[in-house]
GROMACS .gro file of C-alpha atoms in nm:
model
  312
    1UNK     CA    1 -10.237   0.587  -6.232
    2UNK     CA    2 -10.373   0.541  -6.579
    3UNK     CA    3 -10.302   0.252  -6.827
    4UNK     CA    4 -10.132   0.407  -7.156
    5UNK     CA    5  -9.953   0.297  -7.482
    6UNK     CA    6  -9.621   0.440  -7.539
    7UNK     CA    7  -9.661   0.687  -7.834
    8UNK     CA    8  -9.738   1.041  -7.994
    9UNK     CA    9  -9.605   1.306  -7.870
   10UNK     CA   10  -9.469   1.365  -7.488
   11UNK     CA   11  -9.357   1.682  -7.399
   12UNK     CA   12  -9.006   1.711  -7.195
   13UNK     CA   13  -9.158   1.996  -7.049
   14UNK     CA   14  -8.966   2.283  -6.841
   15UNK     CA   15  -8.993   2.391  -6.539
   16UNK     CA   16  -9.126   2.776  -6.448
   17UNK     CA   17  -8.966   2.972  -6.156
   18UNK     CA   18  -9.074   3.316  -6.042
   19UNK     CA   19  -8.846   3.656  -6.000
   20UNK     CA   20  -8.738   3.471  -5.662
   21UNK     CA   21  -8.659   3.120  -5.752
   22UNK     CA   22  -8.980   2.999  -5.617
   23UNK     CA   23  -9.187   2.670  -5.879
   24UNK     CA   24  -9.408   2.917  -6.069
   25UNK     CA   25  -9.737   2.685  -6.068
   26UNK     CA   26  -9.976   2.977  -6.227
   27UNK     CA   27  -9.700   2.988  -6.552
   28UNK     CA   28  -9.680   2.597  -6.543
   29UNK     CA   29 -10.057   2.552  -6.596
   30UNK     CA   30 -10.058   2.783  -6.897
   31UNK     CA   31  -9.804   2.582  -7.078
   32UNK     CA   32  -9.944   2.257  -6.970
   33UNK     CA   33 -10.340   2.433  -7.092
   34UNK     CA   34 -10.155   2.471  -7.412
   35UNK     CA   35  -9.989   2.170  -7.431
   36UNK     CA   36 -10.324   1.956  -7.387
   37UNK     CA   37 -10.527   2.222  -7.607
   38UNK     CA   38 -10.273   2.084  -7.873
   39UNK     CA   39 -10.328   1.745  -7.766
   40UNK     CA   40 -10.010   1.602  -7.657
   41UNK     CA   41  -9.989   1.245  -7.527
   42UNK     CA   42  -9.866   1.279  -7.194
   43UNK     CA   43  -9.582   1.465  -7.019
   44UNK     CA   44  -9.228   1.392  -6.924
   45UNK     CA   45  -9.120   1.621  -6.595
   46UNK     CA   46  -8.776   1.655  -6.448
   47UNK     CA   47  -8.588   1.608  -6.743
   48UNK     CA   48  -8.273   1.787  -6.866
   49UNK     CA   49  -8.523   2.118  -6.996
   50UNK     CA   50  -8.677   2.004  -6.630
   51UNK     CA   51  -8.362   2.125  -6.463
   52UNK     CA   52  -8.419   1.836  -6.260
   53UNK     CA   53  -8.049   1.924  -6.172
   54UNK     CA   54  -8.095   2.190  -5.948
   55UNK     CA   55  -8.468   2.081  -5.815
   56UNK     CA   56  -8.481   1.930  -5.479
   57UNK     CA   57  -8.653   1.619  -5.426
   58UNK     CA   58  -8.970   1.840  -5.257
   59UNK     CA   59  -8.972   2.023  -5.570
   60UNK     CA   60  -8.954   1.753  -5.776
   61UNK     CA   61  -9.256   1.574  -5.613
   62UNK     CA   62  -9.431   1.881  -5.563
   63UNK     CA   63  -9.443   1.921  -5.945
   64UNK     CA   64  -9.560   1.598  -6.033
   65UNK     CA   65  -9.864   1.599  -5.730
   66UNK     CA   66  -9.963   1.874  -5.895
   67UNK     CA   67  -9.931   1.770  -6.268
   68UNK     CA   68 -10.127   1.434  -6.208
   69UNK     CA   69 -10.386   1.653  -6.028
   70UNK     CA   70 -10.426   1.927  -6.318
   71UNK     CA   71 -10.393   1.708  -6.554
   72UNK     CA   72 -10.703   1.505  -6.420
   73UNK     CA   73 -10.627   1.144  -6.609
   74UNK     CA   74 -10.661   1.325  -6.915
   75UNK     CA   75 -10.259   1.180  -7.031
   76UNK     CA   76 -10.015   0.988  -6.869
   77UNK     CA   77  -9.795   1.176  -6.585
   78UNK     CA   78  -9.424   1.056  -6.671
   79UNK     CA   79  -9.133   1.154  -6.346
   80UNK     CA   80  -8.745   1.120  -6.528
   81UNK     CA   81  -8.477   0.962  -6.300
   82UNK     CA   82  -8.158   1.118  -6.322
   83UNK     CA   83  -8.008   1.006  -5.999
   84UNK     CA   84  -7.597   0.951  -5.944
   85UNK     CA   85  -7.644   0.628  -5.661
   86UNK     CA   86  -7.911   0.327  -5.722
   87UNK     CA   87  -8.011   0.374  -5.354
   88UNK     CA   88  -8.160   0.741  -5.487
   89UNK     CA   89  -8.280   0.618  -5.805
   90UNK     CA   90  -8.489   0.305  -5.612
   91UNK     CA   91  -8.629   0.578  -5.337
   92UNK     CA   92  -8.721   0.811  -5.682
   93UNK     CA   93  -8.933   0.550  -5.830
   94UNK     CA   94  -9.076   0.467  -5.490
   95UNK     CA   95  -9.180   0.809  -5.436
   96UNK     CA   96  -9.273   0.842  -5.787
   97UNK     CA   97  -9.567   0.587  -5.741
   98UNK     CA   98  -9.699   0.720  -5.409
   99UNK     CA   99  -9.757   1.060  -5.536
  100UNK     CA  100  -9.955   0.946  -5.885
  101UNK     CA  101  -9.709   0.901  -6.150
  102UNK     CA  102  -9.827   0.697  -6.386
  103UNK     CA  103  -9.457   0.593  -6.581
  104UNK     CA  104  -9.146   0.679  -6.519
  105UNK     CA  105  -8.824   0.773  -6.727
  106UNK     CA  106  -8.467   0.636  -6.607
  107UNK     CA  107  -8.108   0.763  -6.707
  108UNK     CA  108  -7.771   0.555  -6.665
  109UNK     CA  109  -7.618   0.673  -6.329
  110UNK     CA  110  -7.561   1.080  -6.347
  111UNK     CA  111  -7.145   1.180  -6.265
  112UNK     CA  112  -7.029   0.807  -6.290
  113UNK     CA  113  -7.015   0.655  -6.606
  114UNK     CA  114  -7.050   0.321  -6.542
  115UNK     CA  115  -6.947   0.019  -6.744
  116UNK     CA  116  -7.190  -0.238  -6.858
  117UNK     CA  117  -7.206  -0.439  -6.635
  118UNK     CA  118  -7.335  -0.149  -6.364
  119UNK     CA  119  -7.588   0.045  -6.568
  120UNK     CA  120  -7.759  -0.284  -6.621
  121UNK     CA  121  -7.782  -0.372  -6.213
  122UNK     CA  122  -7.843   0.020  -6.195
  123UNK     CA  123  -8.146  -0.005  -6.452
  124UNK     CA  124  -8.261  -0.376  -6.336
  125UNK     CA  125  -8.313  -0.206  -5.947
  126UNK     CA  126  -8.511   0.017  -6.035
  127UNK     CA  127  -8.738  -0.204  -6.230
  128UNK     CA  128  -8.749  -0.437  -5.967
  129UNK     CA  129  -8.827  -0.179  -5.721
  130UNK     CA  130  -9.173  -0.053  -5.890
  131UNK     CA  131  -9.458  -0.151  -6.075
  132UNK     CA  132  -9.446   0.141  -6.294
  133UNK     CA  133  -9.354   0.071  -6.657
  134UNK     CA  134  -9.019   0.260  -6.744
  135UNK     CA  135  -8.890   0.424  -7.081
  136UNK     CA  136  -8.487   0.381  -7.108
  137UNK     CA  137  -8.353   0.753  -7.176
  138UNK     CA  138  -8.036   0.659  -7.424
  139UNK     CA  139  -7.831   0.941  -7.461
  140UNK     CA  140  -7.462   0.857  -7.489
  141UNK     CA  141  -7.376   1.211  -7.636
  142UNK     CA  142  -7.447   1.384  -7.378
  143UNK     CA  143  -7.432   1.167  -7.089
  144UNK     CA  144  -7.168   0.927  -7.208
  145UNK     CA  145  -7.336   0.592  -7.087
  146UNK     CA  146  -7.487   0.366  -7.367
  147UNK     CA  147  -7.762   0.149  -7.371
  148UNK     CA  148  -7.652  -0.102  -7.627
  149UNK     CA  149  -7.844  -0.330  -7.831
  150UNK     CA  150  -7.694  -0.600  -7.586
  151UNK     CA  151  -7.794  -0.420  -7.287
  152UNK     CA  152  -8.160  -0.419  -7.414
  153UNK     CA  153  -8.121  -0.801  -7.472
  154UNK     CA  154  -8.075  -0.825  -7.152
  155UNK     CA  155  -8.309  -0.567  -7.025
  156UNK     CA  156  -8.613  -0.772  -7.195
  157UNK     CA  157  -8.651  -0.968  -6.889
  158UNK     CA  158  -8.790  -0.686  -6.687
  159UNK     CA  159  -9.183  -0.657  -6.809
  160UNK     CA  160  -9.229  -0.306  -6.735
  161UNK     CA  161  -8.929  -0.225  -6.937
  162UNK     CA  162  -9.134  -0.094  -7.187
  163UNK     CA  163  -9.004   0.168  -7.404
  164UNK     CA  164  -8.642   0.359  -7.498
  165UNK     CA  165  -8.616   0.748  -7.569
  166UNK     CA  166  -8.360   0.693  -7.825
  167UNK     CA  167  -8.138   0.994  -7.821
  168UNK     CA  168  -7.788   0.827  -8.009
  169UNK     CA  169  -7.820   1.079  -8.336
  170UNK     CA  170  -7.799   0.757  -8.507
  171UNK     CA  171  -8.116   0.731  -8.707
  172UNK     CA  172  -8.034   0.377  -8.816
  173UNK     CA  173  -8.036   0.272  -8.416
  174UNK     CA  174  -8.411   0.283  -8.446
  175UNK     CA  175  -8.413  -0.006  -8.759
  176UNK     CA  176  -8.171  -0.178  -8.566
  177UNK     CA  177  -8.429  -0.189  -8.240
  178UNK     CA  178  -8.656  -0.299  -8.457
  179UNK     CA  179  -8.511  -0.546  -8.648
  180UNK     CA  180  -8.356  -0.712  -8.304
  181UNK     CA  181  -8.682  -0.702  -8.061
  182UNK     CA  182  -8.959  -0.660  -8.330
  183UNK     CA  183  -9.228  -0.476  -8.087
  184UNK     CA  184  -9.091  -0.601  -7.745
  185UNK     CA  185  -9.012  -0.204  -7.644
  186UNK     CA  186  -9.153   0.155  -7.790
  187UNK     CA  187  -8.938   0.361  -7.984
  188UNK     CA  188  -8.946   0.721  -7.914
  189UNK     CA  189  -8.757   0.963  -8.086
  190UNK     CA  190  -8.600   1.195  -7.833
  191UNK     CA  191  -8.376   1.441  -8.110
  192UNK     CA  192  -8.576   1.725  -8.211
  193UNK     CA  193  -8.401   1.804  -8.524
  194UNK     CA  194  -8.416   1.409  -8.616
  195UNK     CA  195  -8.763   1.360  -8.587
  196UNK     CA  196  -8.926   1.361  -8.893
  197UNK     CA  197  -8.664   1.120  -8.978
  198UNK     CA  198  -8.713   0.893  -8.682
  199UNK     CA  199  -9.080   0.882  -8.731
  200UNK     CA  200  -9.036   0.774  -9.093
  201UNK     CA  201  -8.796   0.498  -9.019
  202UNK     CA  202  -9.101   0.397  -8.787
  203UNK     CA  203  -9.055   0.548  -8.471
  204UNK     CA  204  -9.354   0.557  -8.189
  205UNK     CA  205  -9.324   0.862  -8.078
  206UNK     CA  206  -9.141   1.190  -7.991
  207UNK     CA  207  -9.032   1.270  -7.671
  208UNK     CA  208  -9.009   1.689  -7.762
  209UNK     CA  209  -8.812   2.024  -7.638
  210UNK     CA  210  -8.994   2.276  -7.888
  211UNK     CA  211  -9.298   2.151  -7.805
  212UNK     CA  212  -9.271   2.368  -7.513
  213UNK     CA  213  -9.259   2.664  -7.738
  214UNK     CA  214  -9.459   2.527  -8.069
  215UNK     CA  215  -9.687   2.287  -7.948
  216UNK     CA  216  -9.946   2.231  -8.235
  217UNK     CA  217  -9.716   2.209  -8.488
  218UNK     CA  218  -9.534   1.943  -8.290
  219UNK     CA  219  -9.843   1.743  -8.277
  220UNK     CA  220  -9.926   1.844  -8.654
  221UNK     CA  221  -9.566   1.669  -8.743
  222UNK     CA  222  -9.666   1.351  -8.568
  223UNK     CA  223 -10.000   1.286  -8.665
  224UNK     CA  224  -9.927   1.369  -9.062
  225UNK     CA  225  -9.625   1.118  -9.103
  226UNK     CA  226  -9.890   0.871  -8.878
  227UNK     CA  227 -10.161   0.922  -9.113
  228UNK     CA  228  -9.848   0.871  -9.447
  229UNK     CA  229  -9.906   1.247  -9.532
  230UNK     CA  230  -9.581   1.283  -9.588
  231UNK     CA  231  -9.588   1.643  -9.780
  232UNK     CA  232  -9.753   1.819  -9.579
  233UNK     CA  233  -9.569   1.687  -9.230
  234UNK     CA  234  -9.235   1.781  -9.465
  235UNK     CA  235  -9.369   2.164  -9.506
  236UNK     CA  236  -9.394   2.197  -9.154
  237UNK     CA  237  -9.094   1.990  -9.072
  238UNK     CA  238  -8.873   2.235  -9.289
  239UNK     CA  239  -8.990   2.551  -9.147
  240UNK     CA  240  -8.932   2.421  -8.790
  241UNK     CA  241  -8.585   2.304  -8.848
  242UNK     CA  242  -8.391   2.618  -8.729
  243UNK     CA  243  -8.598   2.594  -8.423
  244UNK     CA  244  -8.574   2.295  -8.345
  245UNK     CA  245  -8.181   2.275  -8.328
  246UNK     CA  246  -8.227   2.479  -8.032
  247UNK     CA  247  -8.327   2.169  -7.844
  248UNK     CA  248  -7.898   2.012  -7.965
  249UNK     CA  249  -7.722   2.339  -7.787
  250UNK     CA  250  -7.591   2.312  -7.398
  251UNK     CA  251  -7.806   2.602  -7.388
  252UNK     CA  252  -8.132   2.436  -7.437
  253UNK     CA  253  -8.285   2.534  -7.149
  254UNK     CA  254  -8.215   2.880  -7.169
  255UNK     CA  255  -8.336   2.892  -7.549
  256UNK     CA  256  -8.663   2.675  -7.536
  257UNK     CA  257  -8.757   2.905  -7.261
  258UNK     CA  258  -8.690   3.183  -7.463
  259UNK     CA  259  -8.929   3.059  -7.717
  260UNK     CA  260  -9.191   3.016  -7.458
  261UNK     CA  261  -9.187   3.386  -7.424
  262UNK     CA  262  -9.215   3.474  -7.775
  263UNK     CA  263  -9.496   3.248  -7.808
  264UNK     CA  264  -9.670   3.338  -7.478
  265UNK     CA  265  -9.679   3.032  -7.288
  266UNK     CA  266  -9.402   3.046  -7.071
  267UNK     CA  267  -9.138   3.278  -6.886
  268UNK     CA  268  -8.731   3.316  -6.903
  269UNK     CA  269  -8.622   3.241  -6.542
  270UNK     CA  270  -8.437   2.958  -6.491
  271UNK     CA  271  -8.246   2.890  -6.185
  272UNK     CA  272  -7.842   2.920  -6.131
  273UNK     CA  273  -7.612   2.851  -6.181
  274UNK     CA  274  -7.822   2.882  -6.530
  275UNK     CA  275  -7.887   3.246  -6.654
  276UNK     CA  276  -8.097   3.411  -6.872
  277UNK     CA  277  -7.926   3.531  -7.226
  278UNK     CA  278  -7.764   3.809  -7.299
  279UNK     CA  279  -7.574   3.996  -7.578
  280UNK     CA  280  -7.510   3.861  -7.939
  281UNK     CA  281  -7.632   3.469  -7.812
  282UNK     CA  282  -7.936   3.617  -7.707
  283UNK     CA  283  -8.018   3.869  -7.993
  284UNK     CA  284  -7.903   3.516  -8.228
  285UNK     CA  285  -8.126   3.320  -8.090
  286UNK     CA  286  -8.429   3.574  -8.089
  287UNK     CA  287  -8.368   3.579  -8.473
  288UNK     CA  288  -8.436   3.234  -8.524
  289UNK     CA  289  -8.686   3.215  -8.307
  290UNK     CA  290  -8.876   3.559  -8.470
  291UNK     CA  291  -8.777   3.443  -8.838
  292UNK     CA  292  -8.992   3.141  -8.772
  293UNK     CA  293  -9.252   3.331  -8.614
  294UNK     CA  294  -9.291   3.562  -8.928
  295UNK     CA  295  -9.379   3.260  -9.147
  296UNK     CA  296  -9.537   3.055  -8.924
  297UNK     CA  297  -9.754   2.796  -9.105
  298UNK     CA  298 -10.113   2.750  -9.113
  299UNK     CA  299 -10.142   2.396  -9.016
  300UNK     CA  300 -10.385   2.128  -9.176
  301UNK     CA  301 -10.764   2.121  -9.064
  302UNK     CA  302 -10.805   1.883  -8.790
  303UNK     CA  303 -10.416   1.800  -8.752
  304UNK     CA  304 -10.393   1.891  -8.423
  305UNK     CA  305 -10.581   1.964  -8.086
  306UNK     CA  306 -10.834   1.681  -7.910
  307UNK     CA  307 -10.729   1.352  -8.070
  308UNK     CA  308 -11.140   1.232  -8.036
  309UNK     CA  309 -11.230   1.533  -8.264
  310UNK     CA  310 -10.949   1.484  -8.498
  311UNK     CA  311 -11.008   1.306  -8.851
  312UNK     CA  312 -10.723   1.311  -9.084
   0.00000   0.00000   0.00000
């Protein structure tokens, strides 16, 4: 494990199959080459672009062995927990630490939505059961269990508590942490098409989906609004927008990998019941995706790639 501080840019990063369903390690270490050529901050695996849905718990552990071992301490390792019993969720986090993560994500129970009262002994048991620090992942859109500001009042006792992916589409939500806990947790921004806003309103980090697909202008975004160049994050920003509302579709998956293609850092399979598009959705998407392609920007000198060779 490596010590880190919680912020830039962490990629949610997808996972690569081959023609017959098998983890695709060779097309996982080009992404994650490009990925750290770009100079993200760390990587999130087994998250909803994960398909940590339909991995198995070898699978699962077999990715992150060998993510902490490519990755050689170069960033953080971070394993999401999207478990529907605490019992699973504790063994996760276990598990989780014994093969070399070095933080850890952690959903409300999956399938139940649970009322206060259980997300916070669901959350507090898996704090208690690990030394790992933990980012919250709030997303009551589309997993209808909300972290409140009450629940993180609460939450405050646990130390290694230590940071929230807020995902509420509520921009204001990231004053209000703020103005309630000062710096007491991280605040990443987990919306791709709210992130230049998020940032701005003060924001930590980004926890990205296009990233996958675009990941130096990702990294160009966050730096530029950390560095108050506002103008030039905003050019990029605007010519990234109809990409990055591919990361707010049930589809995600399917269309972030489709992006990887185009931009030669990934592959289409996913794994059913997922499949690959087809038809108008398909040809739709591929518009957006070449559109952006066409104009793609020429990013600012020195605004992305090693952070120890970067001067902005």
């Amino acid at each position: 494990m490596i010590t880190f501080d919680w912020k830039g840019v962490l990629p949610a990063v997808t996972t690569k199959f081959t023609d017959n369903d098998e983890l695709d390690f060779d097309a996982f270490d080009i992404n994650l080459k490009a990925q750290l050529e770009a100079g993200v901050d760390g990587f999130i695996l087994g998250g909803s672009l994960g398909e940590a849905s339909v991995l198995s718990d070898q699978e699962k552990f077999a990715l992150l062995a060998h993510t902490v071992a490519y990755v050689d301490g170069k960033v953080p390792v971070i394993l999401n927990i999207a478990e529907q019993t605490t019992k699973a969720a504790v063994t996760c986090a276990q598990k989780a630490l014994d093969n070399g993560a070095d933080g850890l994500m952690l959903l409300p129970p999956m399938r139940y939505n649970s009322e206060e009262r259980e997300t916070l002994a669901y959350i507090g048991a898996v704090a208690k059961s690990t030394p790992l620090p933990i980012m919250i992942y709030n997303n009551p859109v589309d997993y209808k269990v909300e972290v409140t500001l009450n629940m993180f009042e609460q939450l405050a006792a646990y130390d290694n508590i230590v940071a929230v992916k807020e995902s509420t589409r509520d921009v204001s939500n990231i004053t209000r942490m703020f103005n309630r806990f000062g710096d007491r947790y991280k605040v990443f921004t987990g919306v791709d098409p709210l992130a230049m806003e998020s940032l701005v309103m003060g924001a930590d980090g980004w926890v990205a989906g296009l990233v996958d697909a675009f990941p130096k202008e990702t990294v160009a975004i966050y730096r530029l609004i950390k560095a108050k160049r506002y103008d030039e994050a905003l050019a990029i920003y605007r010519w990234f927008l109809p990409v990055l509302e591919l990361d707010i579709h049930p589809k995600l998956v399917q269309y972030i990998k489709l992006a990887e293609v185009a931009t030669g850092i990934g592959t289409e399979n996913v794994r059913a019941p997922r499949l690959p598009l087809i038809g108008e959705e398909r040809a739709r998407v591929q518009k957006i995706i070449n559109d952006a392609l066409a104009v793609r920007p020429v990013l600012p000198a020195r605004s992305w790639g090693n952070l120890s060779e970067v001067v902005l």
